[in-house]
XYZ file of C-alpha atoms in Angstrom:
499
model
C 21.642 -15.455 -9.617
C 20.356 -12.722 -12.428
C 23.254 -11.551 -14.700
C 24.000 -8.029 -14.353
C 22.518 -5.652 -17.352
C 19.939 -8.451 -17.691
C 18.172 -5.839 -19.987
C 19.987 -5.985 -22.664
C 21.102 -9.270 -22.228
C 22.507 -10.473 -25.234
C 25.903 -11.456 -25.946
C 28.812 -9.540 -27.400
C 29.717 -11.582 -30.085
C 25.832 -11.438 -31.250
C 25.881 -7.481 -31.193
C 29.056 -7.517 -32.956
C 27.739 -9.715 -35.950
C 24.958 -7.639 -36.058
C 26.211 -3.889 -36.002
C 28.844 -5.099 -38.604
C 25.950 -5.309 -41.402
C 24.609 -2.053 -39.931
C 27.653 -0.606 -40.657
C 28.135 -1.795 -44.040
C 24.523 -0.973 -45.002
C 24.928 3.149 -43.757
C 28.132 2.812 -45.396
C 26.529 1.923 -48.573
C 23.658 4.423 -47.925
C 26.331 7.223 -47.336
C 27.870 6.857 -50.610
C 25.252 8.889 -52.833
C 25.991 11.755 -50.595
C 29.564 11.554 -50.202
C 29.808 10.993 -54.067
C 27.334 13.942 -54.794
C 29.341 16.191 -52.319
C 32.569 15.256 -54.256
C 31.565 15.742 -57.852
C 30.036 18.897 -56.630
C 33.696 20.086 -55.201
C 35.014 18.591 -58.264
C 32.652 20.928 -60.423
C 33.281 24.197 -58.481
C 37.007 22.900 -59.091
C 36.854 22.943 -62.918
C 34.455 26.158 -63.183
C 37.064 28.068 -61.267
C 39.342 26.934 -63.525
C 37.229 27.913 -66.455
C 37.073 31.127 -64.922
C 40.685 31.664 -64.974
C 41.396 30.607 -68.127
C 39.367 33.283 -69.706
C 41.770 36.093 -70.733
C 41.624 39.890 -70.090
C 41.940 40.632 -73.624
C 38.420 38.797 -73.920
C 36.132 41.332 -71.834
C 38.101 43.867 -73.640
C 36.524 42.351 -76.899
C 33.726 42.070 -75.680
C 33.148 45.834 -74.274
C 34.364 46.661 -77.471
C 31.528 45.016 -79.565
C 29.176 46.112 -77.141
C 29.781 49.538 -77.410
C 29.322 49.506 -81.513
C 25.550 49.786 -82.003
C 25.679 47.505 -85.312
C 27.319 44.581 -83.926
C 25.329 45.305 -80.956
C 22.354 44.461 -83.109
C 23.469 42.091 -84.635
C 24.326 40.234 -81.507
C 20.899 40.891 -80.151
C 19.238 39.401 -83.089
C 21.305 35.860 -83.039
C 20.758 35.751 -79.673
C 16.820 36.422 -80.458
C 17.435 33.510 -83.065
C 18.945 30.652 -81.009
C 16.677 31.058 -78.029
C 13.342 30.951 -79.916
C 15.241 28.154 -82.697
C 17.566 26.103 -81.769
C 17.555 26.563 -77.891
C 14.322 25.762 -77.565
C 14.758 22.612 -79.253
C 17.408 21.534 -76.727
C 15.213 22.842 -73.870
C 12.614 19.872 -75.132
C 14.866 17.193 -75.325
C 16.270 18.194 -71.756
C 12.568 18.023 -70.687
C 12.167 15.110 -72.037
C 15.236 13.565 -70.661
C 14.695 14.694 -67.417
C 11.194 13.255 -67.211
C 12.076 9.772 -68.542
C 14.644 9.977 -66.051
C 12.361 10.670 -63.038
C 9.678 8.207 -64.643
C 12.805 5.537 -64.762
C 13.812 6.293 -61.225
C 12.190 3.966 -58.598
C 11.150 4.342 -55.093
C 14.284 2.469 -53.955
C 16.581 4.785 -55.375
C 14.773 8.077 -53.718
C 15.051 5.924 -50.272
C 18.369 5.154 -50.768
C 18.970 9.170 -51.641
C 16.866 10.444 -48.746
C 18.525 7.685 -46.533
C 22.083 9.155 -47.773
C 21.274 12.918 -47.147
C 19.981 12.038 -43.315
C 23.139 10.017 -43.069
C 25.141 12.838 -43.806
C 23.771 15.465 -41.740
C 24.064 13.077 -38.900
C 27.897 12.688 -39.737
C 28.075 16.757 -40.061
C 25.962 16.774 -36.180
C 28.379 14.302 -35.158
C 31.403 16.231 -36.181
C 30.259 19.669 -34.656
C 29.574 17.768 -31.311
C 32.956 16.308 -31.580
C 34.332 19.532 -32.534
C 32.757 21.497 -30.198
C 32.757 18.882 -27.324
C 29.861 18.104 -24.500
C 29.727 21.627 -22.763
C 26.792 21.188 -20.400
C 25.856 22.769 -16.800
C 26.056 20.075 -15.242
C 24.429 21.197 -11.727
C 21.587 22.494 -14.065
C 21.426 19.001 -15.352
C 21.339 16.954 -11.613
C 18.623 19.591 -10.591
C 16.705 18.278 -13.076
C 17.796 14.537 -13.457
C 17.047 13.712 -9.809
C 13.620 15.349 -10.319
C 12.755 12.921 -13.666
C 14.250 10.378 -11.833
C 11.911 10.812 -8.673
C 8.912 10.834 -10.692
C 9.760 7.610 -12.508
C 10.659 6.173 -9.452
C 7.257 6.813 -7.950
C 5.577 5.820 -10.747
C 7.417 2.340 -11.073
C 7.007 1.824 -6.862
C 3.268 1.725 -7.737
C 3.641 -0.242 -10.354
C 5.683 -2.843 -8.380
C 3.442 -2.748 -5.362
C 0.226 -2.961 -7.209
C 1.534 -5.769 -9.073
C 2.453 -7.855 -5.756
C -0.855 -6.898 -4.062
C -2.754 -8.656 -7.411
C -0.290 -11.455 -7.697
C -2.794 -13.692 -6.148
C -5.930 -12.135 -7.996
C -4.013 -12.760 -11.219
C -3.353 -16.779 -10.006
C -6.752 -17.114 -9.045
C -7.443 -15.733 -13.020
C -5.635 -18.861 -13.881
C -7.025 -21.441 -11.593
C -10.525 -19.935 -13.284
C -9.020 -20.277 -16.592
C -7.422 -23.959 -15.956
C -11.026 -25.074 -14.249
C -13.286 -26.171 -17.210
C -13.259 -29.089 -20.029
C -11.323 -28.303 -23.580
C -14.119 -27.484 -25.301
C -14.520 -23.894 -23.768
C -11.407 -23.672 -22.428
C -9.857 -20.883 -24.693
C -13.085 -19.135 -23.699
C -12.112 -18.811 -20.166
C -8.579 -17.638 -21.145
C -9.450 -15.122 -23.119
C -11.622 -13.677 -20.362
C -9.336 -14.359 -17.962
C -6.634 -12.392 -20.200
C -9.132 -9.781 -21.144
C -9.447 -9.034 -17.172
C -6.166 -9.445 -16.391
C -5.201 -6.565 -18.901
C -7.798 -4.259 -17.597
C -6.287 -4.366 -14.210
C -3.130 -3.841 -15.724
C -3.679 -0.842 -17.350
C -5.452 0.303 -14.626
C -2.374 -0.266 -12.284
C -0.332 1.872 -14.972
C -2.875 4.243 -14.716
C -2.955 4.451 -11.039
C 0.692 4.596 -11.001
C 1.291 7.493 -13.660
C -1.757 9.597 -11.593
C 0.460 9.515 -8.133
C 3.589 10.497 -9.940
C 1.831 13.658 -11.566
C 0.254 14.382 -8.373
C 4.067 15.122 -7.246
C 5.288 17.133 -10.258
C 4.312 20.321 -7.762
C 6.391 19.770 -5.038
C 9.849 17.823 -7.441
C 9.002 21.211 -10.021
C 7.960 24.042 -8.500
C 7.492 27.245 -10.276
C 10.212 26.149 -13.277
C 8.275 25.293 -16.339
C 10.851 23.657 -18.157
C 11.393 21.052 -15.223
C 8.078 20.607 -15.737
C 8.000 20.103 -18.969
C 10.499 17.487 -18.834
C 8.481 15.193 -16.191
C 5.597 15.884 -18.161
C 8.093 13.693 -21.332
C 8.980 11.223 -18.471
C 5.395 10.229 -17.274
C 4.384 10.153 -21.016
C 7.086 7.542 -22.065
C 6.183 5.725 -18.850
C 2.512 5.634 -20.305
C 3.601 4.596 -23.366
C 5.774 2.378 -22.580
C 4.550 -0.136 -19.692
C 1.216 0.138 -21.752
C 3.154 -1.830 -25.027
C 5.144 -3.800 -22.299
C 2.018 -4.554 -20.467
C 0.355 -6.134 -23.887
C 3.617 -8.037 -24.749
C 3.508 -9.680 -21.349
C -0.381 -10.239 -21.567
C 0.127 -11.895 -24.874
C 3.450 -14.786 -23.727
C 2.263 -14.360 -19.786
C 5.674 -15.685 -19.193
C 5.011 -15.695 -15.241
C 1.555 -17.448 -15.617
C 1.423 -20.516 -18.216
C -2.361 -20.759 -17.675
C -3.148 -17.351 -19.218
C -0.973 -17.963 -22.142
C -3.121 -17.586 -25.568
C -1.157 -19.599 -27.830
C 0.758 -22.885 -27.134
C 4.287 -21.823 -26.377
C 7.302 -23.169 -24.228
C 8.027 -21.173 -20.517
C 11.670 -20.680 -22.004
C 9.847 -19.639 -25.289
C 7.742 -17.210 -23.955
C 10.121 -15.934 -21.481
C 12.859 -15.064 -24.303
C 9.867 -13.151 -26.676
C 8.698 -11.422 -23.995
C 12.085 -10.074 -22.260
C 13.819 -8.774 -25.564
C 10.803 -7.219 -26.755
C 10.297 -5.429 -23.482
C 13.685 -4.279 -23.732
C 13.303 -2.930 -27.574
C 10.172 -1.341 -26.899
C 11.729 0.287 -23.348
C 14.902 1.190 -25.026
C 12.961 3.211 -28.235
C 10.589 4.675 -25.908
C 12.225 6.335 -23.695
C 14.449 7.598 -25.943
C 11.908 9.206 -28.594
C 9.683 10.428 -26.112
C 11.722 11.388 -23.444
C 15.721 11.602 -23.798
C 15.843 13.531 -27.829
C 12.658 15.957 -26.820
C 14.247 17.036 -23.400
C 17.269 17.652 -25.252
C 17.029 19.094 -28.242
C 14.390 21.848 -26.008
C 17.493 22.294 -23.763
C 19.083 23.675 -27.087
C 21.194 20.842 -27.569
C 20.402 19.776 -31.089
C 23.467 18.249 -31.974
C 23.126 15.874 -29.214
C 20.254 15.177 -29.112
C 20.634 13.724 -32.413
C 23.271 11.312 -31.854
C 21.162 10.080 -28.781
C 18.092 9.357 -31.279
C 20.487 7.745 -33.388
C 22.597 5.994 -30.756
C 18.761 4.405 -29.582
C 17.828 3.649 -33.113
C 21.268 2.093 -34.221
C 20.922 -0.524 -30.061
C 17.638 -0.812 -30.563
C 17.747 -2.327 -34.856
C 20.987 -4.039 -33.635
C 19.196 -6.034 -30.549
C 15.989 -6.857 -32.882
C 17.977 -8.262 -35.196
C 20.475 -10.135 -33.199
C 17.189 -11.821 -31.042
C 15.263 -12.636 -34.616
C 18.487 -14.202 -35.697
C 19.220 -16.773 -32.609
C 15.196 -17.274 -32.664
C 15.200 -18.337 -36.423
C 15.606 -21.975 -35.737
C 13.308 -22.538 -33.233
C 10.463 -20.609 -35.151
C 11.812 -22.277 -38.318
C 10.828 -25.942 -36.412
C 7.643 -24.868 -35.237
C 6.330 -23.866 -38.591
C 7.559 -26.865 -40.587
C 5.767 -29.034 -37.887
C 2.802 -27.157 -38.122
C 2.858 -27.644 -42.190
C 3.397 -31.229 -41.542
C 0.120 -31.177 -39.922
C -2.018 -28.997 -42.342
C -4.880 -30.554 -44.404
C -4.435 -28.614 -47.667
C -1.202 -28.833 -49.762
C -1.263 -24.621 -49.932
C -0.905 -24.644 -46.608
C 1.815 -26.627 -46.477
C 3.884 -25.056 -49.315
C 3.257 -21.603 -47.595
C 4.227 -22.777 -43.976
C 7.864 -24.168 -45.357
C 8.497 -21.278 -47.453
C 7.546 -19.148 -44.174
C 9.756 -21.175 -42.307
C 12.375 -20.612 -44.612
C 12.466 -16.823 -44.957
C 10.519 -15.781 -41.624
C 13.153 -14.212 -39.955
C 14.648 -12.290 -43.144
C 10.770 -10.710 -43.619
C 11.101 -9.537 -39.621
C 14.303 -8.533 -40.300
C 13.425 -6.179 -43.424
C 10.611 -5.136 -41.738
C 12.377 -3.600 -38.482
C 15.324 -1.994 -40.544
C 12.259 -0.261 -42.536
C 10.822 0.719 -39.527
C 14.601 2.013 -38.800
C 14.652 3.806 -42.135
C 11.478 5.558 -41.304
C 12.623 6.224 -37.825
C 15.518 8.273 -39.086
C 13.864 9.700 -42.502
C 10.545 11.054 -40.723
C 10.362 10.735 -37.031
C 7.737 13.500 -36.455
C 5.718 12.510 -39.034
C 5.921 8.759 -40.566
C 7.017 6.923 -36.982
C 3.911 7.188 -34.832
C 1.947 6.278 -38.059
C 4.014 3.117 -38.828
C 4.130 2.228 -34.741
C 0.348 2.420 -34.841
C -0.096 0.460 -37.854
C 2.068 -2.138 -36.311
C 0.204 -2.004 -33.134
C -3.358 -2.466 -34.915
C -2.090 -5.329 -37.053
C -0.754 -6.678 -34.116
C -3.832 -6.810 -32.519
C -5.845 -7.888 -35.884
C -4.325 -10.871 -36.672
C -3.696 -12.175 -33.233
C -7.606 -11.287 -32.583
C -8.502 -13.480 -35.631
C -6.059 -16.309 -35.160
C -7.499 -16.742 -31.342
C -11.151 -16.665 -32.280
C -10.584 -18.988 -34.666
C -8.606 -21.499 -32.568
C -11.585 -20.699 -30.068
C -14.069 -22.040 -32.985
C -12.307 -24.759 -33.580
C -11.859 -26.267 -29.803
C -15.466 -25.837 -29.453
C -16.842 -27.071 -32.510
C -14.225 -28.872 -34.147
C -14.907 -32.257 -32.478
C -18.557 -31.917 -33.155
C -21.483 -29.956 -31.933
C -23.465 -32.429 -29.150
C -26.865 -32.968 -29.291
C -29.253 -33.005 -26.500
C -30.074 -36.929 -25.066
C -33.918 -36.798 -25.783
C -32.717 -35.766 -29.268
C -29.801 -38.443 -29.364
C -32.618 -40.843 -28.412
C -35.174 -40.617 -30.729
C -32.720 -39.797 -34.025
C -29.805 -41.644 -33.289
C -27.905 -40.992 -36.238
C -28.597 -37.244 -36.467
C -24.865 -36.056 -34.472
C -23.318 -38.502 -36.989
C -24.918 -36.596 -40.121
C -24.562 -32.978 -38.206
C -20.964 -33.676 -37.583
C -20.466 -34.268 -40.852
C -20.717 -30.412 -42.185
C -19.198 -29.268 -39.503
C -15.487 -29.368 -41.169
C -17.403 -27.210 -44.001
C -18.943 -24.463 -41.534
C -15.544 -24.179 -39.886
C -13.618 -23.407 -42.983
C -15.835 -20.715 -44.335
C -16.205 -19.177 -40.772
C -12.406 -19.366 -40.761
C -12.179 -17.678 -44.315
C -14.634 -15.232 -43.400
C -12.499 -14.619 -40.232
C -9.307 -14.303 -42.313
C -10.973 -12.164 -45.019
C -12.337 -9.793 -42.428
C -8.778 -9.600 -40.401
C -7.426 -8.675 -43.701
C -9.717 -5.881 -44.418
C -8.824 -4.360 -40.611
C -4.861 -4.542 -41.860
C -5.734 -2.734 -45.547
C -7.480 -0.250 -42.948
C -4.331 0.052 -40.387
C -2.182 0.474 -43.043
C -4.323 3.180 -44.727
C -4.647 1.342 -47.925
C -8.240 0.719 -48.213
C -11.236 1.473 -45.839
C -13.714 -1.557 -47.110
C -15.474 -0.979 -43.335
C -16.958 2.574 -44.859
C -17.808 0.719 -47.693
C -20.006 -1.730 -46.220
C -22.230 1.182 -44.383
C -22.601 3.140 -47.972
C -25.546 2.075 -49.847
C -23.577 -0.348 -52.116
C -22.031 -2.060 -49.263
C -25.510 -2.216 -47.177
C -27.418 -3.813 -50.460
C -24.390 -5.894 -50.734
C -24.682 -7.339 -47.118
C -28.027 -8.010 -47.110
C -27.837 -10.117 -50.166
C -24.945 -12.475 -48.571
C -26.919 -12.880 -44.777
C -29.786 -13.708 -47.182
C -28.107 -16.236 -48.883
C -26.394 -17.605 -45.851
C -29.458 -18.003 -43.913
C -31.676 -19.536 -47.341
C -28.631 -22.409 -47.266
C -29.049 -22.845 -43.769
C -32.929 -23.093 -43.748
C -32.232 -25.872 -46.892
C -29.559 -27.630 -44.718
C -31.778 -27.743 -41.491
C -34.356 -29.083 -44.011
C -32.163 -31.671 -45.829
C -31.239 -32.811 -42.580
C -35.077 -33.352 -40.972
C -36.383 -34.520 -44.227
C -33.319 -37.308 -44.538
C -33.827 -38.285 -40.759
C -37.624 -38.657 -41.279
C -37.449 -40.771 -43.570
C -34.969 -43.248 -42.145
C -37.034 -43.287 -38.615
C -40.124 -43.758 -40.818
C -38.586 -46.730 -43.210
């Protein structure tokens, strides 16, 4: 029997050890603002101070030397003195302080102080909600719950009958898939895979057009209830589209349209807690903060956005952490495997530090969430998203290279017949082709991430005139070594069926 909450199943004592370090960390990251807040009391303190300790019998002074035009004058013309003299001076050394200070100060550090300042006015919206309480109108609130709730409900009732009516067109898909030798059998996947996500999305689709075709009747004339399922339909786009591509990618219901070798237990655990992660964020940023915070709720709707972002890091991190040993095996047994001694090095070092790099990664995808939500999140969730795609992309058309070439390229039987030995000497350079198609492959999959991540467009390059001249020289050389390699190898057979 399911356990109840399956969602967010993970264990208590897993959260716990995980939203202690969270704590810690904003801890740490709230100190620059609670120290800055401090010394800033502490310096109204002592000027107020100052400011008492001056004496009436100084202003009297000074009205008197005011009033006498000499020592007016007088005063005028030191003051005239220091600030074009001496002042100035100081004025350049502060300059210069200041801007050896900034040019000192690293990236880290401004984090760390953004970080702080977000921290506190979260505590400030926290304390003005607890202040103030949770004062909501509440029948305004089920009017327009049920209604977002209907919608989604409709949409997801699509969603779950569509998805019984193409079980069997999705286990055909496999049989299809399952049905050829090992030579072209990734082929078939991946086209069975590639289908299987078109109907998906277009079951998603289907599903989010009958649920807006009822916003008239569960809305009416209100604009803001409207609005709202408007969020709610979004989020479910959104949403089951990511989930959709996460379950495409493990297929932890159908082993035979799995892309990658992976255990059912495996791909069931990947694809469940990501699910959850990407249902728990998405909702909540798209639907839950913006219906909110419009409702004039700002308060709360930032501790909800918070609240989401604070689960969500928590249940990456606790997953990542229980899956660190079983990743941690599969990459030392794939560097036990590899051919080059690079390889090898980098697999155990990856193995080693794999799930600290996914863990660093998601709390800076945390920090952004928090720093720049509007602006910074979509752009970093994209980027993800397209280097996603990238590097699985190159890593499967290379494994596809290599189980159908990799064991050698066959040669036709009237061929075979009359050069017997030319599959031996073909097979022979086919190692060589399949590392420089795999380098190109990698080379090229690195040049889509530079362009994901905005750091460097070498695609726009390539269609300049520098790039075009430059690819034209390298397909002329490729196909001038290929001509000489076709010619080696008639020349070399030639002569043996001739001696």
């Amino acid at each position: 029997m399911p356990r109840p909450f399956a969602l967010l199943s993970i264990s208590f004592r897993t959260l716990r050890h995980c939203l202690l370090p969270i704590g810690i960390l904003l801890a740490i990251m709230t100190a620059p603002a609670m120290a800055q807040s401090s010394g800033a009391a502490a310096q109204g303190q002592s000027g107020g101070e100052a400011g008492a300790a001056t004496s009436p019998a100084d202003y009297g002074a000074l009205v008197d030397l005011l009033k006498d035009p000499a020592k007016r004058d007088q005063l005028i013309a030191e003051l005239e003195r220091l600030s074009s003299g001496e002042t100035a001076q100081a004025g350049e050394s502060g300059a210069g302080s200041k801007g050896e200070a900034a040019g000192g100060g690293s990236f880290a550090s401004e984090m760390v102080s953004v970080v702080s300042e977000r921290i506190g006015e979260m505590a400030v919206s926290f304390g003005r909600l607890l202040d103030g309480g949770v004062s909501m109108d509440w029948q305004a609130t089920y009017e327009l719950g049920w209604r977002v709730v209907a919608a989604l409900a409709i949409a997801y009732l699509v969603l779950f009958v569509g998805r019984l009516l193409l079980r069997r067109f999705w286990e055909r898909l496999e049989r299809y898939a399952q049905a050829t030798s090992v030579r072209h059998r990734l082929f078939r996947v991946g086209l069975a895979v590639l289908v299987s996500l078109l109907s998906g999305a277009l079951l998603i689709a289907l599903g989010y057009l009958i649920a807006q075709a009822n916003v008239w009747w569960l809305a009416g004339d209100d604009d803001r209830i409207r609005g709202v399922i408007g969020l709610a339909l979004e989020a479910f786009i959104v949403v089951e589209l990511a989930r959709l591509l996460i379950k495409v990618a493990f297929a932890p219901a159908l082993p035979g349209l799995r892309l990658f070798p992976i255990a059912e237990d495996e791909s069931r655990f990947w694809s469940r807690w990501l699910s959850s992660v990407i249902w728990i964020a998405g909702y909540a940023a798209i639907l839950l903060v913006p219906a909110i915070h419009d409702g004039g709720r700002a308060d709360l709707a930032e501790a909800v956005g918070w609240a989401a972002a604070v689960v969500a890091l928590a249940y990456t991190w606790g997953n990542l952490w229980r899956a660190r040993s079983t990743v941690r095996d599969a990459l030392l047994y794939r560097s036990e495997r590899a051919e080059r001694s690079v390889s090898t090095w980098a697999l155990r070092l990856l193995a080693g530090t794999w799930h600290l790099l996914a863990m660093l990664y998601a709390l800076g995808v945390f920090v952004v969430a928090i720093v720049r939500p509007e602006e910074s999140l979509p752009f970093v969730a994209l980027a993800t998203f397209n280097t996603a795609v990238i590097a699985g992309s190159a890593v499967f058309v290379a494994a596809m290279l290599t189980q159908w070439i990799g064991r050698g390229v066959p040669v036709p039987d009237g061929v075979a017949r009359r050069m017997p030995s030319l599959q031996r000497r073909l097979n022979t350079y086919v190692p060589l082709i399949l590392r420089v198609i795999r380098i190109a492959i990698g080379v090229m999959a690195f040049f889509g991430i530079l362009w994901a991540w905005s750091l460097a467009n070498v695609f726009e390059w390539l269609v300049s005139d520098g790039g075009r001249i430059f690819l034209g020289v390298a397909i002329d050389i490729v196909i001038i070594l290929l001509i000489a390699l076709i010619a080696w190898l008639v020349a070399t057979l030639s002569l043996i069926h001739i001696s």
